[in-house]
PDB file of C-alpha atoms in Angstrom:
ATOM      1  CA  UNK A   2      -0.181   0.667  -0.307  1.00 49.00           C
ATOM      2  CA  UNK A   3       1.342   3.779  -0.548  1.00 47.00           C
ATOM      3  CA  UNK A   4      -0.081   6.557   0.848  1.00 55.00           C
ATOM      4  CA  UNK A   5       0.550   9.712   0.607  1.00 52.00           C
ATOM      5  CA  UNK A   6       0.475  12.740   2.385  1.00 46.00           C
ATOM      6  CA  UNK A   7      -2.198  16.310   2.495  1.00 47.00           C
ATOM      7  CA  UNK A   8       0.879  17.882   0.168  1.00 44.00           C
ATOM      8  CA  UNK A   9       1.375  15.338  -1.597  1.00 51.00           C
ATOM      9  CA  UNK A  10       4.287  13.684  -0.226  1.00 51.00           C
ATOM     10  CA  UNK A  11       5.087   9.675   1.400  1.00 54.00           C
ATOM     11  CA  UNK A  12       4.132   8.934   4.181  1.00 58.00           C
ATOM     12  CA  UNK A  13       6.036   7.095   6.664  1.00 66.00           C
ATOM     13  CA  UNK A  14       3.750   3.405   6.574  1.00 80.00           C
ATOM     14  CA  UNK A  15       2.546   1.652   8.979  1.00 93.00           C
ATOM     15  CA  UNK A  16       2.662  -1.368  10.289  1.00 96.00           C
ATOM     16  CA  UNK A  17      -0.954  -2.983  10.185  1.00 97.00           C
ATOM     17  CA  UNK A  18      -2.020  -5.664  12.391  1.00 97.00           C
ATOM     18  CA  UNK A  19      -4.845  -8.655  11.601  1.00 98.00           C
ATOM     19  CA  UNK A  20      -6.533  -9.699  15.196  1.00 98.00           C
ATOM     20  CA  UNK A  21      -9.719 -11.611  15.423  1.00 98.00           C
ATOM     21  CA  UNK A  22     -12.294 -10.476  17.866  1.00 98.00           C
ATOM     22  CA  UNK A  23     -14.814 -12.629  20.165  1.00 98.00           C
ATOM     23  CA  UNK A  24     -12.585 -16.165  19.324  1.00 97.00           C
ATOM     24  CA  UNK A  25      -9.758 -17.547  20.074  1.00 95.00           C
ATOM     25  CA  UNK A  26     -10.315 -19.633  16.482  1.00 96.00           C
ATOM     26  CA  UNK A  27      -9.018 -17.123  14.167  1.00 96.00           C
ATOM     27  CA  UNK A  28     -11.232 -18.792  11.909  1.00 96.00           C
ATOM     28  CA  UNK A  29     -14.236 -17.641  13.637  1.00 98.00           C
ATOM     29  CA  UNK A  30     -15.458 -14.466  15.665  1.00 98.00           C
ATOM     30  CA  UNK A  31     -14.350 -10.908  12.976  1.00 98.00           C
ATOM     31  CA  UNK A  32     -11.900  -9.757  11.691  1.00 98.00           C
ATOM     32  CA  UNK A  33     -10.455  -6.688  12.073  1.00 98.00           C
ATOM     33  CA  UNK A  34      -7.442  -4.495  11.276  1.00 98.00           C
ATOM     34  CA  UNK A  35      -5.862  -2.710  14.152  1.00 98.00           C
ATOM     35  CA  UNK A  36      -2.919   0.270  13.638  1.00 98.00           C
ATOM     36  CA  UNK A  37      -1.072   0.832  16.656  1.00 98.00           C
ATOM     37  CA  UNK A  38       0.644   4.470  15.732  1.00 98.00           C
ATOM     38  CA  UNK A  39      -1.624   5.993  13.149  1.00 98.00           C
ATOM     39  CA  UNK A  40       0.619   8.948  13.823  1.00 97.00           C
ATOM     40  CA  UNK A  41       0.689  11.175  11.244  1.00 96.00           C
ATOM     41  CA  UNK A  42      -1.876   8.929   9.341  1.00 98.00           C
ATOM     42  CA  UNK A  43      -5.130  11.344   8.552  1.00 97.00           C
ATOM     43  CA  UNK A  44      -8.176  10.554   7.266  1.00 98.00           C
ATOM     44  CA  UNK A  45      -7.656   9.872   3.468  1.00 97.00           C
ATOM     45  CA  UNK A  46      -4.878   7.428   4.822  1.00 97.00           C
ATOM     46  CA  UNK A  47      -6.912   5.734   7.640  1.00 98.00           C
ATOM     47  CA  UNK A  48     -10.566   5.058   4.877  1.00 98.00           C
ATOM     48  CA  UNK A  49      -7.288   3.860   2.602  1.00 97.00           C
ATOM     49  CA  UNK A  50      -5.727   0.863   5.145  1.00 97.00           C
ATOM     50  CA  UNK A  51      -9.184   0.435   6.161  1.00 97.00           C
ATOM     51  CA  UNK A  52     -10.733  -0.129   2.477  1.00 97.00           C
ATOM     52  CA  UNK A  53      -7.782  -2.216   1.246  1.00 96.00           C
ATOM     53  CA  UNK A  54      -8.171  -4.373   4.259  1.00 96.00           C
ATOM     54  CA  UNK A  55     -11.974  -4.862   3.795  1.00 95.00           C
ATOM     55  CA  UNK A  56     -12.457  -5.896   7.074  1.00 96.00           C
ATOM     56  CA  UNK A  57     -15.745  -3.643   8.964  1.00 96.00           C
ATOM     57  CA  UNK A  58     -13.944  -1.583  11.181  1.00 97.00           C
ATOM     58  CA  UNK A  59     -10.184  -1.146  11.203  1.00 98.00           C
ATOM     59  CA  UNK A  60      -8.372   0.265  14.714  1.00 98.00           C
ATOM     60  CA  UNK A  61      -6.082   3.992  14.747  1.00 98.00           C
ATOM     61  CA  UNK A  62      -4.701   4.833  18.127  1.00 98.00           C
ATOM     62  CA  UNK A  63      -2.915   7.891  18.289  1.00 98.00           C
ATOM     63  CA  UNK A  64      -1.867  10.272  21.579  1.00 97.00           C
ATOM     64  CA  UNK A  65      -4.747  10.130  24.754  1.00 97.00           C
ATOM     65  CA  UNK A  66      -6.152  13.952  25.417  1.00 96.00           C
ATOM     66  CA  UNK A  67      -4.562  14.982  28.036  1.00 94.00           C
ATOM     67  CA  UNK A  68      -5.223  13.488  31.397  1.00 93.00           C
ATOM     68  CA  UNK A  69      -7.541  10.615  30.309  1.00 95.00           C
ATOM     69  CA  UNK A  70      -5.248   8.018  31.753  1.00 89.00           C
ATOM     70  CA  UNK A  71      -2.710   6.428  33.257  1.00 89.00           C
ATOM     71  CA  UNK A  72       0.939   7.106  30.492  1.00 89.00           C
ATOM     72  CA  UNK A  73       0.953   4.267  28.118  1.00 92.00           C
ATOM     73  CA  UNK A  74      -1.973   2.372  28.720  1.00 97.00           C
ATOM     74  CA  UNK A  75      -4.281   5.333  27.328  1.00 98.00           C
ATOM     75  CA  UNK A  76      -5.050   6.420  23.714  1.00 98.00           C
ATOM     76  CA  UNK A  77      -7.486   8.197  21.119  1.00 98.00           C
ATOM     77  CA  UNK A  78      -8.499   6.091  19.376  1.00 98.00           C
ATOM     78  CA  UNK A  79     -10.666   5.755  15.766  1.00 98.00           C
ATOM     79  CA  UNK A  80     -12.493   3.048  13.433  1.00 98.00           C
ATOM     80  CA  UNK A  81     -12.803   2.798   9.758  1.00 98.00           C
ATOM     81  CA  UNK A  82     -14.890   0.955   7.775  1.00 96.00           C
ATOM     82  CA  UNK A  83     -14.444  -0.118   3.893  1.00 96.00           C
ATOM     83  CA  UNK A  84     -16.600   3.381   2.883  1.00 95.00           C
ATOM     84  CA  UNK A  85     -16.457   5.599   6.217  1.00 94.00           C
ATOM     85  CA  UNK A  86     -15.624   6.596   9.178  1.00 97.00           C
ATOM     86  CA  UNK A  87     -17.381   4.747  12.646  1.00 95.00           C
ATOM     87  CA  UNK A  88     -17.860   6.629  16.061  1.00 96.00           C
ATOM     88  CA  UNK A  89     -17.468   3.102  18.163  1.00 98.00           C
ATOM     89  CA  UNK A  90     -16.674  -0.350  17.075  1.00 98.00           C
ATOM     90  CA  UNK A  91     -16.563  -3.184  19.915  1.00 98.00           C
ATOM     91  CA  UNK A  92     -14.713  -5.768  18.147  1.00 98.00           C
ATOM     92  CA  UNK A  93     -11.995  -3.742  16.852  1.00 98.00           C
ATOM     93  CA  UNK A  94     -11.952  -2.586  20.491  1.00 98.00           C
ATOM     94  CA  UNK A  95     -11.693  -5.535  22.216  1.00 98.00           C
ATOM     95  CA  UNK A  96      -9.528  -6.847  19.511  1.00 98.00           C
ATOM     96  CA  UNK A  97      -7.123  -3.148  19.996  1.00 98.00           C
ATOM     97  CA  UNK A  98      -6.640  -4.187  23.312  1.00 98.00           C
ATOM     98  CA  UNK A  99      -5.517  -7.691  22.906  1.00 98.00           C
ATOM     99  CA  UNK A 100      -2.908  -6.395  20.529  1.00 98.00           C
ATOM    100  CA  UNK A 101      -1.517  -3.793  23.187  1.00 98.00           C
ATOM    101  CA  UNK A 102      -1.970  -6.562  26.495  1.00 98.00           C
ATOM    102  CA  UNK A 103       0.316  -9.191  24.115  1.00 97.00           C
ATOM    103  CA  UNK A 104       3.178  -6.403  24.077  1.00 96.00           C
ATOM    104  CA  UNK A 105       2.610  -5.070  27.272  1.00 95.00           C
ATOM    105  CA  UNK A 106       0.639  -6.885  29.683  1.00 96.00           C
ATOM    106  CA  UNK A 107      -3.269  -7.789  30.543  1.00 98.00           C
ATOM    107  CA  UNK A 108      -4.674  -4.400  33.216  1.00 98.00           C
ATOM    108  CA  UNK A 109      -6.629  -1.695  32.883  1.00 98.00           C
ATOM    109  CA  UNK A 110      -6.475   0.634  29.037  1.00 98.00           C
ATOM    110  CA  UNK A 111      -8.873   3.599  28.697  1.00 98.00           C
ATOM    111  CA  UNK A 112      -9.845   4.732  24.468  1.00 98.00           C
ATOM    112  CA  UNK A 113     -10.962   8.645  23.459  1.00 98.00           C
ATOM    113  CA  UNK A 114     -13.405   7.804  21.047  1.00 98.00           C
ATOM    114  CA  UNK A 115     -15.525   9.682  19.507  1.00 97.00           C
ATOM    115  CA  UNK A 116     -18.901   8.518  21.374  1.00 98.00           C
ATOM    116  CA  UNK A 117     -16.202   9.153  25.074  1.00 98.00           C
ATOM    117  CA  UNK A 118     -14.197   7.213  26.807  1.00 98.00           C
ATOM    118  CA  UNK A 119     -14.441   3.205  26.696  1.00 98.00           C
ATOM    119  CA  UNK A 120     -12.623   1.627  30.166  1.00 98.00           C
ATOM    120  CA  UNK A 121     -11.525  -2.138  29.049  1.00 98.00           C
ATOM    121  CA  UNK A 122      -9.734  -3.775  31.458  1.00 98.00           C
ATOM    122  CA  UNK A 123      -7.920  -7.637  29.871  1.00 98.00           C
ATOM    123  CA  UNK A 124      -7.448 -10.073  32.336  1.00 98.00           C
ATOM    124  CA  UNK A 125      -5.164 -13.708  31.033  1.00 96.00           C
ATOM    125  CA  UNK A 126      -7.902 -16.635  32.189  1.00 88.00           C
ATOM    126  CA  UNK A 127      -5.787 -20.469  30.971  1.00 88.00           C
ATOM    127  CA  UNK A 128      -3.343 -18.463  29.069  1.00 88.00           C
ATOM    128  CA  UNK A 129      -5.707 -16.907  26.647  1.00 93.00           C
ATOM    129  CA  UNK A 130      -6.208 -12.788  27.343  1.00 97.00           C
ATOM    130  CA  UNK A 131      -9.170 -10.964  27.716  1.00 98.00           C
ATOM    131  CA  UNK A 132     -10.806  -7.646  27.135  1.00 98.00           C
ATOM    132  CA  UNK A 133     -14.236  -6.499  28.968  1.00 98.00           C
ATOM    133  CA  UNK A 134     -15.024  -2.889  27.759  1.00 98.00           C
ATOM    134  CA  UNK A 135     -17.168  -0.752  29.570  1.00 98.00           C
ATOM    135  CA  UNK A 136     -19.671   1.132  26.916  1.00 98.00           C
ATOM    136  CA  UNK A 137     -20.417   4.683  27.717  1.00 98.00           C
ATOM    137  CA  UNK A 138     -24.556   5.389  29.333  1.00 98.00           C
ATOM    138  CA  UNK A 139     -27.193   3.510  26.624  1.00 98.00           C
ATOM    139  CA  UNK A 140     -30.610   4.859  25.466  1.00 98.00           C
ATOM    140  CA  UNK A 141     -33.305   3.462  24.425  1.00 98.00           C
ATOM    141  CA  UNK A 142     -35.786   5.061  21.910  1.00 98.00           C
ATOM    142  CA  UNK A 143     -38.760   4.098  19.257  1.00 98.00           C
ATOM    143  CA  UNK A 144     -38.759   3.953  15.957  1.00 98.00           C
ATOM    144  CA  UNK A 145     -41.715   5.643  13.769  1.00 98.00           C
ATOM    145  CA  UNK A 146     -44.410   2.744  12.176  1.00 98.00           C
ATOM    146  CA  UNK A 147     -43.389   3.761   8.393  1.00 98.00           C
ATOM    147  CA  UNK A 148     -39.420   3.619   9.419  1.00 98.00           C
ATOM    148  CA  UNK A 149     -39.921  -0.609  10.822  1.00 98.00           C
ATOM    149  CA  UNK A 150     -42.075  -1.228   7.865  1.00 98.00           C
ATOM    150  CA  UNK A 151     -39.831   0.584   5.600  1.00 98.00           C
ATOM    151  CA  UNK A 152     -36.773  -2.277   7.363  1.00 98.00           C
ATOM    152  CA  UNK A 153     -39.017  -4.972   7.274  1.00 98.00           C
ATOM    153  CA  UNK A 154     -39.506  -4.968   3.010  1.00 98.00           C
ATOM    154  CA  UNK A 155     -36.012  -3.780   2.560  1.00 98.00           C
ATOM    155  CA  UNK A 156     -35.041  -7.233   5.188  1.00 98.00           C
ATOM    156  CA  UNK A 157     -38.698  -8.961   3.286  1.00 98.00           C
ATOM    157  CA  UNK A 158     -38.829  -9.336   6.477  1.00 98.00           C
ATOM    158  CA  UNK A 159     -43.216 -10.423   7.138  1.00 98.00           C
ATOM    159  CA  UNK A 160     -44.386  -8.271   9.659  1.00 97.00           C
ATOM    160  CA  UNK A 161     -45.176 -11.762  11.675  1.00 97.00           C
ATOM    161  CA  UNK A 162     -42.307 -13.454  11.688  1.00 97.00           C
ATOM    162  CA  UNK A 163     -41.421 -10.797  14.152  1.00 98.00           C
ATOM    163  CA  UNK A 164     -41.193 -11.917  18.115  1.00 98.00           C
ATOM    164  CA  UNK A 165     -43.532  -9.968  20.113  1.00 98.00           C
ATOM    165  CA  UNK A 166     -41.492 -10.531  23.286  1.00 98.00           C
ATOM    166  CA  UNK A 167     -38.775  -8.571  20.838  1.00 98.00           C
ATOM    167  CA  UNK A 168     -39.992  -5.300  20.113  1.00 98.00           C
ATOM    168  CA  UNK A 169     -38.245  -3.397  17.683  1.00 98.00           C
ATOM    169  CA  UNK A 170     -36.804  -1.057  19.380  1.00 98.00           C
ATOM    170  CA  UNK A 171     -32.944   1.194  18.101  1.00 98.00           C
ATOM    171  CA  UNK A 172     -30.882   0.916  20.673  1.00 98.00           C
ATOM    172  CA  UNK A 173     -27.178   2.896  21.470  1.00 98.00           C
ATOM    173  CA  UNK A 174     -24.658   2.653  23.310  1.00 98.00           C
ATOM    174  CA  UNK A 175     -21.938   4.531  21.608  1.00 98.00           C
ATOM    175  CA  UNK A 176     -23.814   3.513  17.722  1.00 98.00           C
ATOM    176  CA  UNK A 177     -27.093   3.634  17.179  1.00 98.00           C
ATOM    177  CA  UNK A 178     -28.601   0.004  16.595  1.00 98.00           C
ATOM    178  CA  UNK A 179     -32.088  -1.670  15.392  1.00 98.00           C
ATOM    179  CA  UNK A 180     -32.943  -4.474  17.975  1.00 99.00           C
ATOM    180  CA  UNK A 181     -35.333  -6.426  15.686  1.00 98.00           C
ATOM    181  CA  UNK A 182     -36.227  -9.827  17.692  1.00 98.00           C
ATOM    182  CA  UNK A 183     -36.737 -12.896  15.244  1.00 98.00           C
ATOM    183  CA  UNK A 184     -39.970 -15.528  16.205  1.00 98.00           C
ATOM    184  CA  UNK A 185     -38.372 -18.411  15.087  1.00 98.00           C
ATOM    185  CA  UNK A 186     -33.657 -19.261  14.873  1.00 98.00           C
ATOM    186  CA  UNK A 187     -34.815 -19.921  10.428  1.00 98.00           C
ATOM    187  CA  UNK A 188     -36.036 -17.335  10.108  1.00 98.00           C
ATOM    188  CA  UNK A 189     -33.032 -15.333  11.572  1.00 98.00           C
ATOM    189  CA  UNK A 190     -30.837 -17.934   9.484  1.00 97.00           C
ATOM    190  CA  UNK A 191     -32.468 -16.281   6.359  1.00 96.00           C
ATOM    191  CA  UNK A 192     -30.939 -12.936   5.268  1.00 96.00           C
ATOM    192  CA  UNK A 193     -31.305 -11.851   1.804  1.00 96.00           C
ATOM    193  CA  UNK A 194     -32.216  -8.198   2.189  1.00 98.00           C
ATOM    194  CA  UNK A 195     -31.608  -4.828  -0.160  1.00 98.00           C
ATOM    195  CA  UNK A 196     -28.837  -3.541   0.014  1.00 98.00           C
ATOM    196  CA  UNK A 197     -28.998  -0.503  -1.178  1.00 98.00           C
ATOM    197  CA  UNK A 198     -32.552   0.277   0.309  1.00 98.00           C
ATOM    198  CA  UNK A 199     -31.206  -1.570   3.756  1.00 98.00           C
ATOM    199  CA  UNK A 200     -29.217   0.911   3.629  1.00 98.00           C
ATOM    200  CA  UNK A 201     -30.970   3.975   2.401  1.00 98.00           C
ATOM    201  CA  UNK A 202     -33.235   3.599   6.043  1.00 98.00           C
ATOM    202  CA  UNK A 203     -30.036   3.421   7.505  1.00 98.00           C
ATOM    203  CA  UNK A 204     -27.844   6.423   6.726  1.00 98.00           C
ATOM    204  CA  UNK A 205     -31.315   8.376   7.271  1.00 98.00           C
ATOM    205  CA  UNK A 206     -32.169   6.926  10.510  1.00 98.00           C
ATOM    206  CA  UNK A 207     -27.716   7.003  11.807  1.00 98.00           C
ATOM    207  CA  UNK A 208     -27.745   3.628  12.190  1.00 98.00           C
ATOM    208  CA  UNK A 209     -24.606   1.753  12.131  1.00 97.00           C
ATOM    209  CA  UNK A 210     -26.343  -1.875  12.064  1.00 98.00           C
ATOM    210  CA  UNK A 211     -29.383  -4.511  11.944  1.00 98.00           C
ATOM    211  CA  UNK A 212     -29.349  -5.942  15.491  1.00 98.00           C
ATOM    212  CA  UNK A 213     -31.883  -8.989  14.324  1.00 98.00           C
ATOM    213  CA  UNK A 214     -32.352 -11.362  17.690  1.00 98.00           C
ATOM    214  CA  UNK A 215     -33.588 -14.792  17.631  1.00 98.00           C
ATOM    215  CA  UNK A 216     -33.673 -15.657  21.767  1.00 98.00           C
ATOM    216  CA  UNK A 217     -33.125 -18.762  22.114  1.00 98.00           C
ATOM    217  CA  UNK A 218     -32.743 -18.763  26.190  1.00 97.00           C
ATOM    218  CA  UNK A 219     -34.173 -16.673  29.588  1.00 97.00           C
ATOM    219  CA  UNK A 220     -30.044 -15.322  28.350  1.00 98.00           C
ATOM    220  CA  UNK A 221     -29.284 -17.048  25.128  1.00 98.00           C
ATOM    221  CA  UNK A 222     -29.314 -15.185  22.664  1.00 98.00           C
ATOM    222  CA  UNK A 223     -28.540 -16.101  18.752  1.00 98.00           C
ATOM    223  CA  UNK A 224     -27.042 -13.028  16.472  1.00 98.00           C
ATOM    224  CA  UNK A 225     -27.391 -11.266  13.708  1.00 98.00           C
ATOM    225  CA  UNK A 226     -25.638  -8.102  12.441  1.00 98.00           C
ATOM    226  CA  UNK A 227     -26.261  -6.440   8.282  1.00 98.00           C
ATOM    227  CA  UNK A 228     -24.209  -3.331   8.259  1.00 97.00           C
ATOM    228  CA  UNK A 229     -24.843  -2.050   4.855  1.00 97.00           C
ATOM    229  CA  UNK A 230     -24.057   1.164   5.889  1.00 96.00           C
ATOM    230  CA  UNK A 231     -20.203   0.229   6.057  1.00 95.00           C
ATOM    231  CA  UNK A 232     -19.782  -1.322   3.179  1.00 93.00           C
ATOM    232  CA  UNK A 233     -19.517  -4.773   4.225  1.00 93.00           C
ATOM    233  CA  UNK A 234     -22.827  -7.457   4.193  1.00 96.00           C
ATOM    234  CA  UNK A 235     -22.578  -8.502   7.346  1.00 97.00           C
ATOM    235  CA  UNK A 236     -20.797  -8.083  10.088  1.00 96.00           C
ATOM    236  CA  UNK A 237     -19.838 -11.558  12.078  1.00 97.00           C
ATOM    237  CA  UNK A 238     -19.917 -10.344  15.996  1.00 98.00           C
ATOM    238  CA  UNK A 239     -20.431  -6.605  16.702  1.00 98.00           C
ATOM    239  CA  UNK A 240     -19.672  -5.818  19.863  1.00 98.00           C
ATOM    240  CA  UNK A 241     -21.241  -1.785  20.297  1.00 98.00           C
ATOM    241  CA  UNK A 242     -24.270  -3.916  18.589  1.00 98.00           C
ATOM    242  CA  UNK A 243     -23.883  -5.654  21.660  1.00 98.00           C
ATOM    243  CA  UNK A 244     -23.401  -3.763  23.839  1.00 98.00           C
ATOM    244  CA  UNK A 245     -26.863  -1.504  22.646  1.00 98.00           C
ATOM    245  CA  UNK A 246     -28.669  -4.666  23.287  1.00 98.00           C
ATOM    246  CA  UNK A 247     -27.759  -5.517  26.944  1.00 98.00           C
ATOM    247  CA  UNK A 248     -28.873  -2.136  27.271  1.00 98.00           C
ATOM    248  CA  UNK A 249     -32.291  -2.775  25.323  1.00 98.00           C
ATOM    249  CA  UNK A 250     -33.179  -6.082  27.396  1.00 98.00           C
ATOM    250  CA  UNK A 251     -32.994  -3.624  30.553  1.00 98.00           C
ATOM    251  CA  UNK A 252     -34.999  -1.616  29.499  1.00 98.00           C
ATOM    252  CA  UNK A 253     -37.603  -2.795  28.509  1.00 98.00           C
ATOM    253  CA  UNK A 254     -37.387  -5.857  31.557  1.00 98.00           C
ATOM    254  CA  UNK A 255     -36.722  -8.860  29.689  1.00 98.00           C
ATOM    255  CA  UNK A 256     -33.806  -8.912  32.431  1.00 98.00           C
ATOM    256  CA  UNK A 257     -33.251  -7.963  36.149  1.00 97.00           C
ATOM    257  CA  UNK A 258     -29.173  -7.219  36.823  1.00 98.00           C
ATOM    258  CA  UNK A 259     -27.160  -8.659  37.857  1.00 98.00           C
ATOM    259  CA  UNK A 260     -26.929 -11.099  34.814  1.00 98.00           C
ATOM    260  CA  UNK A 261     -25.229 -12.265  32.082  1.00 98.00           C
ATOM    261  CA  UNK A 262     -25.672 -12.216  28.369  1.00 98.00           C
ATOM    262  CA  UNK A 263     -24.246 -14.620  26.114  1.00 98.00           C
ATOM    263  CA  UNK A 264     -24.201 -13.343  22.182  1.00 98.00           C
ATOM    264  CA  UNK A 265     -23.466 -15.648  19.965  1.00 98.00           C
ATOM    265  CA  UNK A 266     -22.757 -14.425  16.498  1.00 98.00           C
ATOM    266  CA  UNK A 267     -21.507 -15.467  13.649  1.00 98.00           C
ATOM    267  CA  UNK A 268     -22.298 -18.500  13.365  1.00 97.00           C
ATOM    268  CA  UNK A 269     -24.331 -18.709   9.679  1.00 97.00           C
ATOM    269  CA  UNK A 270     -21.444 -16.787   8.149  1.00 96.00           C
ATOM    270  CA  UNK A 271     -18.565 -19.778   9.306  1.00 97.00           C
ATOM    271  CA  UNK A 272     -17.306 -17.457  11.447  1.00 97.00           C
ATOM    272  CA  UNK A 273     -18.435 -18.733  15.035  1.00 98.00           C
ATOM    273  CA  UNK A 274     -18.203 -15.818  18.148  1.00 98.00           C
ATOM    274  CA  UNK A 275     -18.588 -15.197  20.977  1.00 98.00           C
ATOM    275  CA  UNK A 276     -19.640 -12.392  23.072  1.00 98.00           C
ATOM    276  CA  UNK A 277     -21.038 -11.909  26.434  1.00 98.00           C
ATOM    277  CA  UNK A 278     -22.509  -8.639  28.111  1.00 98.00           C
ATOM    278  CA  UNK A 279     -22.273  -7.906  31.811  1.00 98.00           C
ATOM    279  CA  UNK A 280     -24.860  -6.136  33.246  1.00 98.00           C
ATOM    280  CA  UNK A 281     -24.930  -4.534  36.796  1.00 98.00           C
ATOM    281  CA  UNK A 282     -26.852  -2.903  38.998  1.00 98.00           C
ATOM    282  CA  UNK A 283     -26.741   0.860  39.847  1.00 97.00           C
ATOM    283  CA  UNK A 284     -24.295   0.611  36.691  1.00 98.00           C
ATOM    284  CA  UNK A 285     -26.424   1.857  33.578  1.00 97.00           C
ATOM    285  CA  UNK A 286     -23.852   1.241  30.865  1.00 98.00           C
ATOM    286  CA  UNK A 287     -23.359  -2.496  29.007  1.00 98.00           C
ATOM    287  CA  UNK A 288     -19.846  -4.686  30.299  1.00 98.00           C
ATOM    288  CA  UNK A 289     -19.071  -6.840  27.010  1.00 98.00           C
ATOM    289  CA  UNK A 290     -16.611  -9.439  27.377  1.00 98.00           C
ATOM    290  CA  UNK A 291     -15.063 -11.802  24.445  1.00 98.00           C
ATOM    291  CA  UNK A 292     -11.482 -12.885  23.375  1.00 98.00           C
ATOM    292  CA  UNK A 293      -9.354 -12.116  20.811  1.00 98.00           C
ATOM    293  CA  UNK A 294      -6.480 -14.084  18.673  1.00 97.00           C
ATOM    294  CA  UNK A 295      -4.265 -12.327  16.135  1.00 97.00           C
ATOM    295  CA  UNK A 296      -4.471 -13.597  12.376  1.00 96.00           C
ATOM    296  CA  UNK A 297      -0.983 -12.103  11.076  1.00 69.00           C
ATOM    297  CA  UNK A 298       0.861  -8.599   9.943  1.00 50.00           C
ATOM    298  CA  UNK A 299      -0.160  -6.975   6.640  1.00 45.00           C
ATOM    299  CA  UNK A 300       2.321  -6.580   4.370  1.00 37.00           C
ATOM    300  CA  UNK A 301       0.855  -2.623   4.440  1.00 37.00           C
TER     301      UNK A 301
END
């Protein structure tokens, strides 16, 4: 990859790492690019790297705002999909935290995102590193009936295929996601949507993904996340949506804190991943956990 500065001269070539998040298997989970030192890379260069990698997001680290946290443990982080910048991305945060922990050891980190500060704790269990991110404070809002009708039309989902126990809502915990409950696992498994039509609606509503959910048990869910606004048909494991969904379950009284939700994602894509969401008493935020593992380093 050749990068140019805004002035037209050659730019420093950064080291670009490849990790997958929410799986210990490089063939599972959600791949992310990680640039641990993006100093000097402008928006165009970061977008070009993300587009060439082709992952749903790539994370770029630079120096933190003054006073954010301990030196070497605090960073500014930005996320780019192949098409645009994203305010917050959970899986790339987990991947980045594990990449840092491999180099400087487990412990506490904090990232300045466009959505606000996101603390992450990395611990080691049975030899594997596991990251837990704490979301910004969430919020839930209704979706207009006409917008819901358009979303279902773009998905080619009959309204009768929705689970009435999981009412449609827009949920936010760093990024906005439309939560739709599928009545059956078979309904969730059939995802063949109108890419451009859904993207247009999502741009209008400022949605990052649709979070499609089937409830297997009281605290166990299977999920899928179309991501056309990022230029990706489907996100294999979506930490930001998991955080928003955790807040959704609490706000709608589907669970009572303290509780841990288990989310299975990526199975329909052949990239199985596992996300857990802890909801704690007295804390409105979601705590999303998962593993991550190195895939390879690109030659950048």
